[in-house]
PDB file of C-alpha atoms and ligand atoms in Angstrom:
ATOM      1  CA  MET A1401      12.373 -10.506  -3.319  1.00 93.00           C
ATOM      2  CA  ASN A1402      12.249  -7.149  -1.510  1.00 97.00           C
ATOM      3  CA  LEU A1403       9.790  -4.803  -3.210  1.00 98.00           C
ATOM      4  CA  ILE A1404       8.094  -1.458  -2.721  1.00 98.00           C
ATOM      5  CA  PHE A1405       4.746  -0.654  -4.331  1.00 98.00           C
ATOM      6  CA  LEU A1406       4.404   3.102  -4.806  1.00 98.00           C
ATOM      7  CA  GLY A1407       1.516   5.059  -6.247  1.00 96.00           C
ATOM      8  CA  PRO A1408      -1.424   7.230  -5.263  1.00 94.00           C
ATOM      9  CA  ASN A1409      -4.297   5.954  -3.135  1.00 89.00           C
ATOM     10  CA  GLY A1410      -6.570   3.864  -5.332  1.00 89.00           C
ATOM     11  CA  ALA A1411      -3.855   2.823  -7.785  1.00 94.00           C
ATOM     12  CA  GLY A1412      -4.351  -0.832  -6.821  1.00 94.00           C
ATOM     13  CA  LYS A1413      -1.217  -1.401  -4.708  1.00 96.00           C
ATOM     14  CA  GLY A1414      -3.071  -3.155  -1.907  1.00 95.00           C
ATOM     15  CA  THR A1415      -5.045  -5.405  -4.264  1.00 94.00           C
ATOM     16  CA  GLN A1416      -1.921  -6.465  -6.166  1.00 97.00           C
ATOM     17  CA  ALA A1417       0.129  -6.910  -2.987  1.00 97.00           C
ATOM     18  CA  ARG A1418      -2.525  -9.273  -1.643  1.00 95.00           C
ATOM     19  CA  LEU A1419      -2.535 -11.273  -4.870  1.00 96.00           C
ATOM     20  CA  LEU A1420       1.235 -11.515  -4.800  1.00 96.00           C
ATOM     21  CA  GLN A1421       1.031 -12.742  -1.218  1.00 96.00           C
ATOM     22  CA  GLN A1422      -1.661 -15.344  -2.018  1.00 95.00           C
ATOM     23  CA  ARG A1423      -0.156 -16.596  -5.285  1.00 96.00           C
ATOM     24  CA  GLN A1424       3.589 -16.187  -4.761  1.00 95.00           C
ATOM     25  CA  GLY A1425       3.875 -16.242  -0.974  1.00 95.00           C
ATOM     26  CA  ILE A1426       5.609 -12.871  -0.774  1.00 96.00           C
ATOM     27  CA  PRO A1427       4.282 -11.226   2.425  1.00 97.00           C
ATOM     28  CA  GLN A1428       2.518  -7.877   2.142  1.00 97.00           C
ATOM     29  CA  ILE A1429       3.492  -5.212   4.657  1.00 98.00           C
ATOM     30  CA  SER A1430       0.710  -2.610   4.562  1.00 97.00           C
ATOM     31  CA  THR A1431       1.304   0.263   6.946  1.00 97.00           C
ATOM     32  CA  GLY A1432      -2.295   1.453   6.372  1.00 95.00           C
ATOM     33  CA  ASP A1433      -3.652  -1.960   7.501  1.00 93.00           C
ATOM     34  CA  MET A1434      -1.305  -1.956  10.501  1.00 96.00           C
ATOM     35  CA  LEU A1435      -2.553   1.486  11.534  1.00 96.00           C
ATOM     36  CA  ARG A1436      -6.236   0.592  11.035  1.00 93.00           C
ATOM     37  CA  THR A1437      -5.790  -2.522  13.209  1.00 93.00           C
ATOM     38  CA  ALA A1438      -4.054  -0.446  15.897  1.00 96.00           C
ATOM     39  CA  ILE A1439      -6.878   2.126  15.790  1.00 95.00           C
ATOM     40  CA  ALA A1440      -9.562  -0.581  16.055  1.00 92.00           C
ATOM     41  CA  LYS A1441      -7.764  -2.000  19.124  1.00 94.00           C
ATOM     42  CA  SER A1442      -7.213   1.461  20.634  1.00 95.00           C
ATOM     43  CA  SER A1443      -3.568   0.576  21.278  1.00 96.00           C
ATOM     44  CA  GLU A1444      -1.043   3.328  22.094  1.00 95.00           C
ATOM     45  CA  LEU A1445      -0.095   3.479  18.413  1.00 95.00           C
ATOM     46  CA  GLY A1446      -3.762   3.577  17.404  1.00 96.00           C
ATOM     47  CA  LYS A1447      -4.509   6.477  19.717  1.00 96.00           C
ATOM     48  CA  GLU A1448      -1.521   8.391  18.402  1.00 95.00           C
ATOM     49  CA  ALA A1449      -2.271   7.712  14.717  1.00 97.00           C
ATOM     50  CA  GLU A1450      -6.061   8.070  14.611  1.00 96.00           C
ATOM     51  CA  ARG A1451      -6.354  11.822  14.077  1.00 95.00           C
ATOM     52  CA  TYR A1452      -3.863  11.791  11.205  1.00 96.00           C
ATOM     53  CA  VAL A1453      -5.451   8.807   9.468  1.00 94.00           C
ATOM     54  CA  THR A1454      -8.975  10.216   9.839  1.00 90.00           C
ATOM     55  CA  ALA A1455      -7.894  13.579   8.431  1.00 88.00           C
ATOM     56  CA  GLY A1456      -6.051  11.971   5.506  1.00 88.00           C
ATOM     57  CA  ASP A1457      -2.709  13.338   6.751  1.00 93.00           C
ATOM     58  CA  LEU A1458       0.525  11.437   7.175  1.00 96.00           C
ATOM     59  CA  VAL A1459       1.402   9.926  10.536  1.00 98.00           C
ATOM     60  CA  PRO A1460       4.750  11.430  11.684  1.00 98.00           C
ATOM     61  CA  ASP A1461       7.855   9.894  10.137  1.00 98.00           C
ATOM     62  CA  ALA A1462       9.413   8.894  13.460  1.00 97.00           C
ATOM     63  CA  VAL A1463       6.359   6.771  14.349  1.00 97.00           C
ATOM     64  CA  MET A1464       6.212   5.074  10.940  1.00 98.00           C
ATOM     65  CA  ILE A1465       9.943   4.403  10.779  1.00 97.00           C
ATOM     66  CA  GLY A1466       9.786   2.765  14.214  1.00 96.00           C
ATOM     67  CA  ILE A1467       6.927   0.488  13.105  1.00 96.00           C
ATOM     68  CA  ILE A1468       8.693  -0.602   9.915  1.00 97.00           C
ATOM     69  CA  ALA A1469      12.075  -1.121  11.576  1.00 97.00           C
ATOM     70  CA  GLU A1470      10.389  -3.526  13.994  1.00 96.00           C
ATOM     71  CA  ARG A1471       8.265  -5.265  11.331  1.00 97.00           C
ATOM     72  CA  LEU A1472      11.277  -5.937   9.085  1.00 97.00           C
ATOM     73  CA  GLN A1473      12.947  -7.940  11.852  1.00 96.00           C
ATOM     74  CA  GLN A1474      10.107 -10.480  12.066  1.00 97.00           C
ATOM     75  CA  PRO A1475      10.740 -14.008  10.784  1.00 96.00           C
ATOM     76  CA  ASP A1476       7.997 -14.121   8.121  1.00 96.00           C
ATOM     77  CA  VAL A1477       9.594 -11.363   6.004  1.00 97.00           C
ATOM     78  CA  GLN A1478      13.180 -12.633   6.036  1.00 95.00           C
ATOM     79  CA  SER A1479      13.036 -14.057   2.526  1.00 92.00           C
ATOM     80  CA  GLY A1480      11.112 -11.184   0.965  1.00 96.00           C
ATOM     81  CA  PHE A1481       8.310  -8.622   1.314  1.00 98.00           C
ATOM     82  CA  VAL A1482       6.164  -6.122  -0.532  1.00 98.00           C
ATOM     83  CA  LEU A1483       5.974  -2.770   1.192  1.00 98.00           C
ATOM     84  CA  ASP A1484       2.555  -1.264   0.470  1.00 97.00           C
ATOM     85  CA  GLY A1485       2.137   2.309   1.720  1.00 97.00           C
ATOM     86  CA  PHE A1486       5.709   2.781   2.966  1.00 98.00           C
ATOM     87  CA  PRO A1487       7.832   4.839   2.361  1.00 98.00           C
ATOM     88  CA  ARG A1488       5.683   7.919   1.804  1.00 98.00           C
ATOM     89  CA  THR A1489       8.304  10.632   2.383  1.00 98.00           C
ATOM     90  CA  ILE A1490      11.980  11.084   1.520  1.00 98.00           C
ATOM     91  CA  ALA A1491      12.824  10.824   5.242  1.00 98.00           C
ATOM     92  CA  GLN A1492      11.081   7.420   5.370  1.00 98.00           C
ATOM     93  CA  ALA A1493      12.920   6.257   2.234  1.00 98.00           C
ATOM     94  CA  GLU A1494      16.287   7.245   3.713  1.00 98.00           C
ATOM     95  CA  ALA A1495      15.451   5.543   6.998  1.00 98.00           C
ATOM     96  CA  LEU A1496      14.391   2.401   5.129  1.00 98.00           C
ATOM     97  CA  GLU A1497      17.762   2.266   3.364  1.00 97.00           C
ATOM     98  CA  ALA A1498      19.504   2.501   6.715  1.00 97.00           C
ATOM     99  CA  VAL A1499      17.289  -0.154   8.343  1.00 97.00           C
ATOM    100  CA  LEU A1500      17.820  -2.581   5.444  1.00 97.00           C
ATOM    101  CA  ALA A1501      21.570  -1.939   5.386  1.00 97.00           C
ATOM    102  CA  GLY A1502      21.633  -2.717   9.124  1.00 96.00           C
ATOM    103  CA  LEU A1503      19.933  -6.048   8.372  1.00 95.00           C
ATOM    104  CA  ASN A1504      22.350  -6.722   5.527  1.00 95.00           C
ATOM    105  CA  ARG A1505      19.559  -6.559   2.976  1.00 95.00           C
ATOM    106  CA  ARG A1506      18.652  -4.306   0.088  1.00 94.00           C
ATOM    107  CA  LEU A1507      15.690  -3.399  -2.078  1.00 96.00           C
ATOM    108  CA  ASP A1508      15.323  -5.226  -5.376  1.00 95.00           C
ATOM    109  CA  ARG A1509      12.789  -2.987  -7.042  1.00 96.00           C
ATOM    110  CA  LEU A1510      10.230  -0.216  -6.643  1.00 97.00           C
ATOM    111  CA  ILE A1511       7.111  -0.658  -8.758  1.00 98.00           C
ATOM    112  CA  TYR A1512       5.353   2.613  -9.513  1.00 98.00           C
ATOM    113  CA  PHE A1513       1.596   2.186 -10.169  1.00 97.00           C
ATOM    114  CA  GLU A1514       0.801   4.811 -12.816  1.00 96.00           C
ATOM    115  CA  VAL A1515      -2.880   5.708 -13.131  1.00 95.00           C
ATOM    116  CA  SER A1516      -5.035   8.721 -14.098  1.00 92.00           C
ATOM    117  CA  GLU A1517      -6.767  10.886 -11.501  1.00 87.00           C
ATOM    118  CA  GLY A1518     -10.232  10.007 -12.936  1.00 86.00           C
ATOM    119  CA  THR A1519      -9.600   6.290 -12.384  1.00 89.00           C
ATOM    120  CA  LEU A1520      -8.365   6.916  -8.836  1.00 89.00           C
ATOM    121  CA  VAL A1521     -11.424   8.859  -7.771  1.00 84.00           C
ATOM    122  CA  ARG A1522     -13.760   6.253  -9.333  1.00 84.00           C
ATOM    123  CA  ARG A1523     -11.969   3.364  -7.591  1.00 87.00           C
ATOM    124  CA  LEU A1524     -11.727   5.057  -4.203  1.00 87.00           C
ATOM    125  CA  SER A1525     -15.331   6.194  -4.078  1.00 85.00           C
ATOM    126  CA  GLY A1526     -16.460   2.568  -4.635  1.00 91.00           C
ATOM    127  CA  ARG A1527     -13.831   0.902  -2.445  1.00 92.00           C
ATOM    128  CA  MET A1528     -14.822  -1.133   0.598  1.00 94.00           C
ATOM    129  CA  VAL A1529     -12.642  -3.109   3.009  1.00 94.00           C
ATOM    130  CA  CYS A1530     -13.390  -5.785   5.594  1.00 94.00           C
ATOM    131  CA  ARG A1531     -12.984  -5.129   9.315  1.00 92.00           C
ATOM    132  CA  ALA A1532     -11.107  -8.321  10.137  1.00 92.00           C
ATOM    133  CA  ALA A1533      -8.286  -8.321   7.597  1.00 90.00           C
ATOM    134  CA  GLY A1534      -8.650  -5.437   5.145  1.00 90.00           C
ATOM    135  CA  HIS A1535      -9.776  -7.603   2.185  1.00 93.00           C
ATOM    136  CA  ILE A1536     -10.641  -5.171  -0.603  1.00 93.00           C
ATOM    137  CA  TYR A1537     -13.907  -4.910  -2.589  1.00 94.00           C
ATOM    138  CA  ASN A1538     -15.457  -2.373  -4.943  1.00 92.00           C
ATOM    139  CA  ASP A1539     -19.133  -1.388  -5.261  1.00 89.00           C
ATOM    140  CA  HIS A1540     -18.812  -1.086  -9.037  1.00 85.00           C
ATOM    141  CA  SER A1541     -16.350  -3.744 -10.151  1.00 86.00           C
ATOM    142  CA  SER A1542     -15.981  -6.429  -7.455  1.00 91.00           C
ATOM    143  CA  PRO A1543     -18.663  -6.358  -4.729  1.00 95.00           C
ATOM    144  CA  PRO A1544     -18.739  -9.085  -2.054  1.00 97.00           C
ATOM    145  CA  LYS A1545     -21.070 -12.030  -2.905  1.00 97.00           C
ATOM    146  CA  THR A1546     -23.332 -11.158   0.057  1.00 97.00           C
ATOM    147  CA  PRO A1547     -23.709  -7.385   0.393  1.00 95.00           C
ATOM    148  CA  GLY A1548     -21.831  -6.021   3.393  1.00 96.00           C
ATOM    149  CA  ILE A1549     -20.113  -9.367   4.276  1.00 97.00           C
ATOM    150  CA  CYS A1550     -16.523 -10.359   3.462  1.00 97.00           C
ATOM    151  CA  ASP A1551     -16.316 -13.458   1.197  1.00 97.00           C
ATOM    152  CA  MET A1552     -13.066 -14.534   2.853  1.00 95.00           C
ATOM    153  CA  ASP A1553     -13.737 -14.205   6.581  1.00 96.00           C
ATOM    154  CA  GLY A1554     -17.393 -13.199   7.083  1.00 97.00           C
ATOM    155  CA  SER A1555     -16.564  -9.896   8.783  1.00 96.00           C
ATOM    156  CA  GLU A1556     -18.321  -6.603   8.007  1.00 96.00           C
ATOM    157  CA  VAL A1557     -17.339  -4.826   4.797  1.00 96.00           C
ATOM    158  CA  TYR A1558     -17.362  -1.008   5.040  1.00 94.00           C
ATOM    159  CA  HIS A1559     -16.360   2.179   3.241  1.00 93.00           C
ATOM    160  CA  ARG A1560     -13.244   3.680   4.803  1.00 90.00           C
ATOM    161  CA  GLU A1561     -13.836   7.054   6.473  1.00 87.00           C
ATOM    162  CA  ASP A1562     -10.864   8.480   4.557  1.00 87.00           C
ATOM    163  CA  ASP A1563     -12.367   7.399   1.189  1.00 89.00           C
ATOM    164  CA  ARG A1564     -14.995  10.172   1.365  1.00 87.00           C
ATOM    165  CA  PRO A1565     -14.640  12.670  -1.519  1.00 84.00           C
ATOM    166  CA  ASP A1566     -13.235  15.527   0.607  1.00 85.00           C
ATOM    167  CA  LYS A1567     -10.715  13.183   2.262  1.00 86.00           C
ATOM    168  CA  ILE A1568      -9.772  11.652  -1.082  1.00 87.00           C
ATOM    169  CA  ARG A1569      -8.821  15.103  -2.398  1.00 87.00           C
ATOM    170  CA  ARG A1570      -6.772  15.785   0.734  1.00 88.00           C
ATOM    171  CA  ARG A1571      -4.931  12.437   0.464  1.00 90.00           C
ATOM    172  CA  LEU A1572      -4.138  12.954  -3.220  1.00 91.00           C
ATOM    173  CA  GLN A1573      -2.746  16.398  -2.396  1.00 93.00           C
ATOM    174  CA  VAL A1574      -0.566  14.907   0.351  1.00 94.00           C
ATOM    175  CA  TYR A1575       0.562  12.240  -2.129  1.00 95.00           C
ATOM    176  CA  HIS A1576       1.604  14.850  -4.722  1.00 95.00           C
ATOM    177  CA  ASP A1577       3.438  16.992  -2.159  1.00 97.00           C
ATOM    178  CA  LYS A1578       5.164  14.371   0.005  1.00 97.00           C
ATOM    179  CA  THR A1579       5.271  11.040  -1.805  1.00 97.00           C
ATOM    180  CA  GLU A1580       5.753  11.816  -5.498  1.00 96.00           C
ATOM    181  CA  PRO A1581       9.335  13.079  -4.904  1.00 97.00           C
ATOM    182  CA  LEU A1582      10.204   9.430  -4.147  1.00 98.00           C
ATOM    183  CA  LEU A1583      10.029   8.682  -7.869  1.00 97.00           C
ATOM    184  CA  ALA A1584      13.163  10.725  -8.527  1.00 97.00           C
ATOM    185  CA  PHE A1585      14.821   9.275  -5.404  1.00 98.00           C
ATOM    186  CA  TYR A1586      14.409   5.680  -6.615  1.00 98.00           C
ATOM    187  CA  ARG A1587      14.998   6.483 -10.295  1.00 97.00           C
ATOM    188  CA  GLN A1588      18.422   7.837  -9.310  1.00 97.00           C
ATOM    189  CA  ARG A1589      19.167   4.537  -7.609  1.00 96.00           C
ATOM    190  CA  GLY A1590      18.162   2.577 -10.718  1.00 96.00           C
ATOM    191  CA  LEU A1591      15.355   0.779  -8.841  1.00 97.00           C
ATOM    192  CA  LEU A1592      12.259   2.309 -10.484  1.00 97.00           C
ATOM    193  CA  SER A1593       9.910   0.290 -12.746  1.00 96.00           C
ATOM    194  CA  VAL A1594       6.678   1.873 -14.032  1.00 97.00           C
ATOM    195  CA  LEU A1595       3.535  -0.293 -14.173  1.00 97.00           C
ATOM    196  CA  ASN A1596       0.467   0.832 -16.136  1.00 96.00           C
ATOM    197  CA  ALA A1597      -2.265   0.413 -13.510  1.00 96.00           C
ATOM    198  CA  GLU A1598      -5.304   1.542 -15.536  1.00 94.00           C
ATOM    199  CA  ALA A1599      -6.507  -1.927 -16.528  1.00 92.00           C
ATOM    200  CA  ASP A1600      -8.508  -4.413 -14.462  1.00 91.00           C
ATOM    201  CA  VAL A1601      -7.078  -6.464 -11.604  1.00 93.00           C
ATOM    202  CA  GLU A1602      -6.023  -9.604 -13.522  1.00 96.00           C
ATOM    203  CA  ASP A1603      -4.499  -7.635 -16.420  1.00 96.00           C
ATOM    204  CA  ILE A1604      -2.445  -5.571 -14.007  1.00 97.00           C
ATOM    205  CA  TYR A1605      -1.348  -8.743 -12.213  1.00 97.00           C
ATOM    206  CA  ARG A1606      -0.176 -10.250 -15.533  1.00 97.00           C
ATOM    207  CA  SER A1607       1.847  -7.105 -16.320  1.00 97.00           C
ATOM    208  CA  LEU A1608       3.324  -7.236 -12.841  1.00 97.00           C
ATOM    209  CA  MET A1609       4.359 -10.887 -13.305  1.00 96.00           C
ATOM    210  CA  THR A1610       6.007 -10.037 -16.622  1.00 95.00           C
ATOM    211  CA  MET A1611       7.828  -7.185 -14.949  1.00 94.00           C
ATOM    212  CA  LEU A1612       9.057  -9.330 -12.042  1.00 93.00           C
ATOM    213  CA  ALA A1613      10.064 -12.323 -14.154  1.00 89.00           C
ATOM    214  CA  PRO A1614      12.400 -14.134 -13.960  1.00 66.00           C
ATOM    215  CA  GLN A1615      12.616 -13.520 -10.219  1.00 69.00           C
ATOM    216  CA  VAL A1616       9.183 -15.020  -9.529  1.00 67.00           C
ATOM    217  CA  ARG A1617       7.532 -18.153 -10.889  1.00 56.00           C
ATOM    218  CA  ARG A1618       4.230 -17.631 -12.774  1.00 51.00           C
TER     219      ARG A1618
HETATM  220  P1  LIG B1367      -3.307   3.565   3.173  1.00 72.51           P
HETATM  221  O1  LIG B1367      -4.148   2.417   3.600  1.00 72.51           O
HETATM  222  O2  LIG B1367      -1.960   3.181   2.670  1.00 72.51           O
HETATM  223  O3  LIG B1367      -4.047   4.501   2.232  1.00 72.51           O
HETATM  224  O4  LIG B1367      -3.023   4.425   4.503  1.00 72.51           O
HETATM  225  C1  LIG B1367      -4.088   5.020   5.230  1.00 72.51           C
HETATM  226  C2  LIG B1367      -3.553   6.160   6.090  1.00 72.51           C
HETATM  227  O5  LIG B1367      -2.596   5.651   7.034  1.00 72.51           O
HETATM  228  C3  LIG B1367      -2.821   7.265   5.348  1.00 72.51           C
HETATM  229  O6  LIG B1367      -3.704   8.228   4.769  1.00 72.51           O
HETATM  230  C4  LIG B1367      -1.973   7.845   6.474  1.00 72.51           C
HETATM  231  O7  LIG B1367      -2.758   8.643   7.345  1.00 72.51           O
HETATM  232  C5  LIG B1367      -1.553   6.598   7.247  1.00 72.51           C
HETATM  233  N1  LIG B1367      -0.293   6.012   6.720  1.00 72.51           N
HETATM  234  C6  LIG B1367      -0.128   4.791   6.133  1.00 72.51           C
HETATM  235  N2  LIG B1367       1.157   4.581   5.799  1.00 72.51           N
HETATM  236  C7  LIG B1367       1.829   5.707   6.171  1.00 72.51           C
HETATM  237  C8  LIG B1367       3.190   6.117   6.069  1.00 72.51           C
HETATM  238  N3  LIG B1367       4.131   5.337   5.495  1.00 72.51           N
HETATM  239  N4  LIG B1367       3.515   7.346   6.551  1.00 72.51           N
HETATM  240  C9  LIG B1367       2.593   8.147   7.126  1.00 72.51           C
HETATM  241  N5  LIG B1367       1.292   7.830   7.243  1.00 72.51           N
HETATM  242  C10 LIG B1367       0.901   6.617   6.771  1.00 72.51           C
END
């Protein structure tokens, strides 16, 4: 199944995409994780992207479209994927359609994670991720068993620089201006499903499974 998860930062897209990958074997493609890895390695892409990511701005469309076009050709995503963090602009959505058409594939569904601004700010200010693989924790609701250490791979768990309050506001503004118009784009194509993402992780996962049935096994 070829899916997009869309919603503001902190809506729970990454958490649910990881669960779907672990439990259903549908690979997560997180452009944010790809960029953070590139920045940590100081690769060409990392050097180019770092100032945008740190400021909470979008990396230019041409760069992101190139990354996704390449990623979608890799063998592990040939029988399905969840795009988490892409597309974020209309230009990216149009390019994605073209890339998929070129591969003789199409999107099955876009899941929109609907959540209030209060919940977003609370989740983001507590969010922590691990250095090695981006596993997600939360100070308030799901801290790692040993403080500061990832349960899954033992790497350091840290607060993302762009989850600071001033950066959160900037990223939500960018989301409203650039990404929200995608709702109308995908509604027009009959691909939009709205998921209530206010509840806790397992409740949201259950709603997601109901929404995706019968295409996935529970
Ligand atoms: P995320 O982990 O999805 O919140 O992404 C972190 C940051 O990476 C964003 O604030 C952007 O700076 C950058 N980024 C991730 N995906 C994209 C994208 N599709 N287009 C532009 N910038 C992106």
